Coordinates of C-alpha atoms in Angstrom, one line a residue:
Q1 CA 7.8 -6.5 -10.2
L2 CA 5.0 -4.2 -8.6
T3 CA 5.7 -4.0 -4.5
M4 CA 2.3 -1.5 -4.1
S5 CA 3.7 -1.3 -0.4
L6 CA 7.2 -0.3 -1.4
N7 CA 5.5 2.5 -4.5
S8 CA 2.0 3.5 -3.3
S9 CA 2.9 7.2 -3.7
T10 CA -0.2 9.2 -4.1
L11 CA -2.2 7.3 -3.0
L12 CA -5.0 9.2 0.2
N13 CA -6.2 6.2 2.9
E14 CA -9.2 6.0 4.1
E15 CA -10.6 7.7 7.4
N16 CA -11.7 5.4 9.8
G17 CA -15.3 6.6 10.7
Q18 CA -15.4 5.6 14.5
G19 CA -12.6 7.4 15.2
A20 CA -13.1 10.2 13.4
K21 CA -15.9 11.4 15.6
R22 CA -13.6 11.0 18.1
N23 CA -11.2 13.3 16.9
T24 CA -13.9 16.1 16.2
E25 CA -15.2 16.2 19.8
C26 CA -11.6 15.8 21.4
L27 CA -10.3 19.0 18.2
G28 CA -12.7 21.4 21.2
N29 CA -10.6 20.9 23.8
L30 CA -6.9 21.0 22.1
L31 CA -8.0 24.8 20.2
Q32 CA -7.5 25.6 23.9
T33 CA -4.5 23.6 24.2
P34 CA -1.0 24.0 23.5
S35 CA 0.1 21.6 20.3
S36 CA 2.4 19.2 21.8
F37 CA 5.7 18.4 19.3
Q38 CA 6.9 15.5 21.2
D39 CA 7.6 12.4 19.4
N40 CA 6.8 14.4 16.1
P41 CA 8.5 13.1 13.0
L42 CA 8.1 16.2 10.8
Q43 CA 9.6 18.2 13.5
Q44 CA 12.9 18.2 11.7
L45 CA 11.3 20.7 8.4
Q46 CA 12.6 23.8 8.2
L47 CA 9.5 25.4 8.1
A48 CA 7.9 29.5 8.2
S49 CA 6.1 30.3 11.4
Q50 CA 3.6 28.3 12.4
E51 CA 1.6 31.4 14.7
V52 CA -1.2 32.0 11.5
L53 CA -2.4 28.4 12.3
E54 CA -2.3 28.2 16.5
K55 CA -4.1 31.6 16.4
A56 CA -6.8 30.4 13.9
K57 CA -7.1 27.2 15.5
K58 CA -8.2 29.0 18.8
S59 CA -10.2 31.3 17.1
G60 CA -11.8 28.7 15.1
R61 CA -13.3 27.9 11.6
S62 CA -13.8 31.3 9.7
K63 CA -15.0 32.4 6.1
C64 CA -13.2 31.4 2.6
P65 CA -12.8 35.3 1.2
R66 CA -14.0 33.4 -2.5
C67 CA -17.4 31.6 -1.1
S68 CA -18.0 32.3 1.8
S69 CA -18.0 28.7 3.0
S70 CA -17.3 28.1 7.0
R71 CA -13.5 26.2 6.7
M72 CA -10.8 25.4 9.3
F73 CA -7.6 27.5 8.7
Y74 CA -8.8 27.0 4.4
C75 CA -10.7 26.5 1.7
Y76 CA -10.3 22.9 -0.4
T77 CA -12.4 24.4 -2.8
C78 CA -11.4 27.6 -4.3
F79 CA -7.8 26.8 -3.2
V80 CA -7.6 29.7 -1.0
P81 CA -6.5 30.1 3.1
V82 CA -10.0 31.6 4.8
E83 CA -9.6 35.1 6.7
T84 CA -7.7 34.3 9.8
V85 CA -5.4 33.6 8.0
P86 CA -3.4 36.3 5.5
T87 CA -2.0 34.8 2.6
T88 CA 1.2 37.3 3.4
E89 CA 1.5 34.7 6.3
I90 CA 2.0 31.8 4.2
P91 CA 4.9 30.8 2.5
T92 CA 5.5 30.6 -0.9
V93 CA 7.5 27.7 -2.0
K94 CA 9.2 27.2 -5.9
L95 CA 9.5 24.1 -7.3
P96 CA 11.8 22.8 -10.3
L97 CA 9.2 21.7 -12.0
K98 CA 4.9 21.6 -12.7
I99 CA 3.2 19.1 -11.1
D100 CA -0.5 18.3 -12.5
I101 CA -2.8 16.6 -9.7
I102 CA -5.4 14.0 -11.0
K103 CA -8.1 14.6 -8.5
H104 CA -10.3 11.6 -8.6
P105 CA -14.2 13.2 -8.4
N106 CA -15.3 10.7 -6.2
E107 CA -12.7 11.7 -3.3
T108 CA -13.6 13.4 -0.8
D109 CA -12.3 17.4 -1.1
G110 CA -11.9 18.4 3.1
K111 CA -10.0 14.5 3.4
S112 CA -7.7 15.8 0.1
T113 CA -3.9 17.2 0.6
A114 CA -3.6 18.3 -2.9
V115 CA -4.1 21.3 -2.0
H116 CA -2.0 21.8 -0.3
A117 CA 0.1 21.5 -2.7
K118 CA -2.0 24.4 -4.1
L119 CA -1.9 26.9 -1.5
L120 CA 1.7 26.7 -1.5
A121 CA 3.1 26.3 -4.3
P122 CA 0.1 27.7 -7.0
D123 CA 2.2 29.0 -9.6
D124 CA 3.6 25.3 -10.4
V125 CA 0.7 23.4 -9.0
T126 CA -2.5 22.9 -10.6
I127 CA -5.4 20.2 -10.1
Y128 CA -7.8 18.4 -12.6
K129 CA -11.0 17.4 -11.5
Y130 CA -11.3 14.1 -14.0
P131 CA -11.9 13.4 -17.2
C132 CA -11.1 16.7 -17.6
I133 CA -7.3 16.7 -18.1
P134 CA -4.8 17.5 -20.8
E135 CA -4.0 15.8 -23.8
Y136 CA -0.3 14.9 -22.3
G137 CA 0.7 12.3 -25.7
E138 CA 2.6 15.6 -27.9
K139 CA 5.2 16.4 -25.1
R140 CA 6.5 12.5 -23.3
H141 CA 10.0 13.5 -23.2
E142 CA 9.1 15.9 -21.0
I143 CA 6.7 14.4 -18.6
A144 CA 6.1 12.5 -16.4
L145 CA 3.6 10.1 -13.6
I146 CA 4.1 8.5 -9.9
F147 CA 2.6 6.0 -9.8
P148 CA 3.9 2.1 -8.7
G149 CA 4.1 -0.9 -11.8
P150 CA 5.8 -3.1 -14.0
N151 CA 8.2 -0.7 -15.7
S152 CA 8.3 1.9 -12.9
V153 CA 11.5 3.1 -12.7
S154 CA 13.6 5.2 -9.9
V155 CA 14.6 9.2 -10.1
K156 CA 17.9 9.1 -10.3
D157 CA 16.7 6.7 -14.3
I158 CA 14.1 9.6 -14.8
A159 CA 17.1 11.0 -17.3
F160 CA 18.6 7.9 -18.7
H161 CA 14.4 6.9 -19.5
L162 CA 13.8 10.4 -20.9
Q163 CA 16.4 10.2 -23.6
K164 CA 14.3 7.5 -24.7
Y165 CA 11.1 10.0 -25.0
T166 CA 13.0 12.4 -27.4
K167 CA 9.4 14.4 -29.6
K168 CA 11.0 12.6 -32.8
G169 CA 11.2 9.0 -30.6
V170 CA 7.2 9.1 -29.3
C171 CA 5.6 6.2 -31.1
A172 CA 2.7 6.2 -32.8
S173 CA 1.1 3.6 -30.9
D174 CA 0.1 3.9 -27.4
D175 CA -0.7 0.3 -27.2
D176 CA 2.9 0.1 -28.0
C177 CA 4.4 2.6 -25.8
S178 CA 2.8 1.0 -22.3
R179 CA 4.2 -2.1 -22.8
E180 CA 7.7 -0.8 -23.3
P181 CA 8.0 2.7 -23.9
L182 CA 10.0 3.8 -26.8
L183 CA 13.0 1.0 -25.6
K184 CA 13.2 0.0 -29.8
Q185 CA 11.5 3.7 -31.4
A186 CA 14.2 6.4 -29.9
K187 CA 16.2 8.2 -32.3
I188 CA 19.9 8.9 -30.6
E189 CA 20.1 13.2 -30.6
P190 CA 23.7 14.7 -31.6
E191 CA 24.2 15.4 -27.8
E192 CA 23.8 11.9 -27.0
E193 CA 27.1 11.0 -28.8
K194 CA 28.8 13.3 -26.2
N195 CA 30.1 12.0 -22.6
P196 CA 27.5 9.7 -21.0
N197 CA 27.3 11.6 -17.9
E198 CA 27.0 14.6 -18.8
C199 CA 24.6 13.7 -21.2
I200 CA 22.2 12.2 -19.0
R201 CA 22.0 14.8 -17.4
S202 CA 21.0 17.1 -19.8
E203 CA 18.8 15.3 -20.6
G204 CA 17.2 14.4 -17.2
T205 CA 16.8 18.7 -16.9
R206 CA 14.1 18.4 -19.5
L207 CA 12.0 16.8 -17.2
K208 CA 9.1 20.3 -17.6
K209 CA 6.1 17.7 -15.6
I210 CA 5.8 15.6 -12.9
I211 CA 1.9 13.7 -12.7
F212 CA -0.1 12.9 -9.2
I213 CA -2.7 11.0 -8.9
D214 CA -4.9 11.7 -6.1
S215 CA -7.2 9.1 -5.1
T216 CA -7.8 6.3 -3.0
W217 CA -5.9 2.9 -4.2
N218 CA -9.5 1.9 -4.7
Q219 CA -9.7 4.4 -6.9
T220 CA -7.0 4.6 -9.3
N221 CA -7.9 2.3 -11.4
K222 CA -10.4 4.4 -14.1
I223 CA -7.3 6.9 -14.2
I224 CA -4.4 4.9 -14.8
T225 CA -5.6 3.5 -17.0
D226 CA -7.8 6.2 -18.9
E227 CA -5.6 6.4 -22.6
R228 CA -4.5 10.2 -22.8
L229 CA -1.9 8.8 -20.4
Q230 CA -0.4 5.8 -21.4
G231 CA 3.1 6.0 -22.6
L232 CA 4.2 8.1 -20.2
L233 CA 7.5 7.7 -18.1
Q234 CA 6.0 5.8 -14.6
I235 CA 8.0 7.1 -11.2
E236 CA 8.1 5.4 -8.5
L237 CA 9.5 6.2 -4.9
K238 CA 11.9 5.1 -2.3
T239 CA 10.2 3.6 0.8
R240 CA 9.3 6.4 3.0
K241 CA 7.0 6.1 6.1
T242 CA 3.5 8.1 5.6
C243 CA 2.8 10.0 8.7
F244 CA -0.4 11.1 7.4
W245 CA -3.5 10.8 10.0
R246 CA -5.5 8.4 8.0
H247 CA -4.4 5.7 7.2
Q248 CA -6.2 2.6 5.5
K249 CA -6.9 -0.8 7.6
G250 CA -4.4 -3.8 6.6
K251 CA -2.9 -0.9 4.6
P252 CA 1.2 -0.5 4.6
D253 CA 2.4 2.5 6.6
T254 CA 4.3 2.9 2.8
Y255 CA 1.5 4.9 1.0
L256 CA 2.0 8.2 0.9
S257 CA -0.8 11.1 1.2
T258 CA -0.4 13.3 -2.5
I259 CA 1.7 16.6 -1.2
E260 CA 3.6 14.0 1.2
A261 CA 4.3 12.4 -2.0
I262 CA 5.3 15.5 -3.7
Y263 CA 7.6 16.6 -1.0
Y264 CA 9.9 13.2 -0.8
F265 CA 9.2 13.2 -4.9
L266 CA 11.1 16.5 -5.2
V267 CA 13.8 16.3 -2.0
D268 CA 14.6 12.7 -4.6
Y269 CA 14.9 14.9 -7.7
H270 CA 17.4 18.0 -5.9
Q271 CA 19.3 15.7 -5.2
E272 CA 19.5 13.3 -7.6
I273 CA 18.8 14.5 -11.0
L274 CA 19.9 18.1 -9.6
K275 CA 22.9 17.2 -8.6
E276 CA 22.8 19.0 -5.9
S277 CA 22.8 19.5 -1.5
Y278 CA 19.4 19.7 -0.1
K279 CA 18.7 21.9 2.7
G280 CA 15.2 22.2 3.2
Q281 CA 14.0 24.2 0.2
Y282 CA 10.7 21.8 0.1
D283 CA 9.8 21.6 3.7
N284 CA 7.2 24.3 3.4
L285 CA 5.0 22.0 1.0
L286 CA 4.2 20.1 4.8
F287 CA 3.6 23.6 6.1
F288 CA -0.6 22.3 6.6
F289 CA 0.6 18.9 6.9
S290 CA 2.5 19.2 9.5
F291 CA 0.8 20.7 11.5
M292 CA -2.6 19.0 11.3
Y293 CA -0.3 16.2 11.9
T294 CA 0.4 17.9 15.4
L295 CA -2.7 18.5 15.9
I296 CA -4.1 15.3 15.0
K297 CA -2.2 13.0 16.6
D298 CA -3.1 15.2 20.1
A299 CA -6.6 15.1 19.4
K300 CA -6.3 10.5 18.7
C301 CA -3.8 10.7 22.3
C302 CA -6.9 12.8 24.0
A303 CA -9.6 10.7 22.9
G304 CA -7.5 7.3 23.9
K305 CA -6.5 5.8 21.2
E306 CA -2.8 6.0 21.7

């Protein structure tokens, strides 16, 4: 059974227009007011110093070093920090696998958190604007898609299911794959005759790329039904509450923004698949998100919304 409230992990929620206007007006006052981290659910993160963002906030908008557009903190079209935010003062996160983000063409660039991933993990993240996306068919055995669905599996079960996606076991028909992904067609490789637990871990580490869709819920259908994504293993995330400030009215608070989904997936992957203790290795993926969360939370308080 599909439970969207639990598994809709990469959907960006649309912002209430009136609230946005109030927030914008209030942000002017916040440029001169120290941010408060009281009641911040993200305050336990192990983050690099955000002093550079504090300084940039006080300076106001700055130019993008590439396109010269006026931006705050970073350019969401060029994927680089603005002139008042030196790249050397921005943390870099090394990820255990590659990430492709497929962005809906109608998704507003300035509202998307996908750019955070590209800014903070530039060597491991690629952003594509639909319909210009890669062909994934030949590498189904090492790629998974974060998206809810009746055949979605949990992170801890990735290893088991990837065994069915070996190169020799990929079925020729996308329709057959989407209905029952290789459950009958998979061929067992020699190493699978070893101890089952050892085999599962070995196969699990073969995951090389994870795909996220950067879109509002109502826009996802066109992308998820694209034939290039059919037959991929689909992953669901554990239930977590979003801190995203553009929460869509009437939707559960378990709908995560893209950067939150990426972060939580990696935490689960680190613990469930790599079998390593998590010590904040990916916390800096929320470097911009946590700062903006506090900034906008204070703006809402200032506007009398909370």
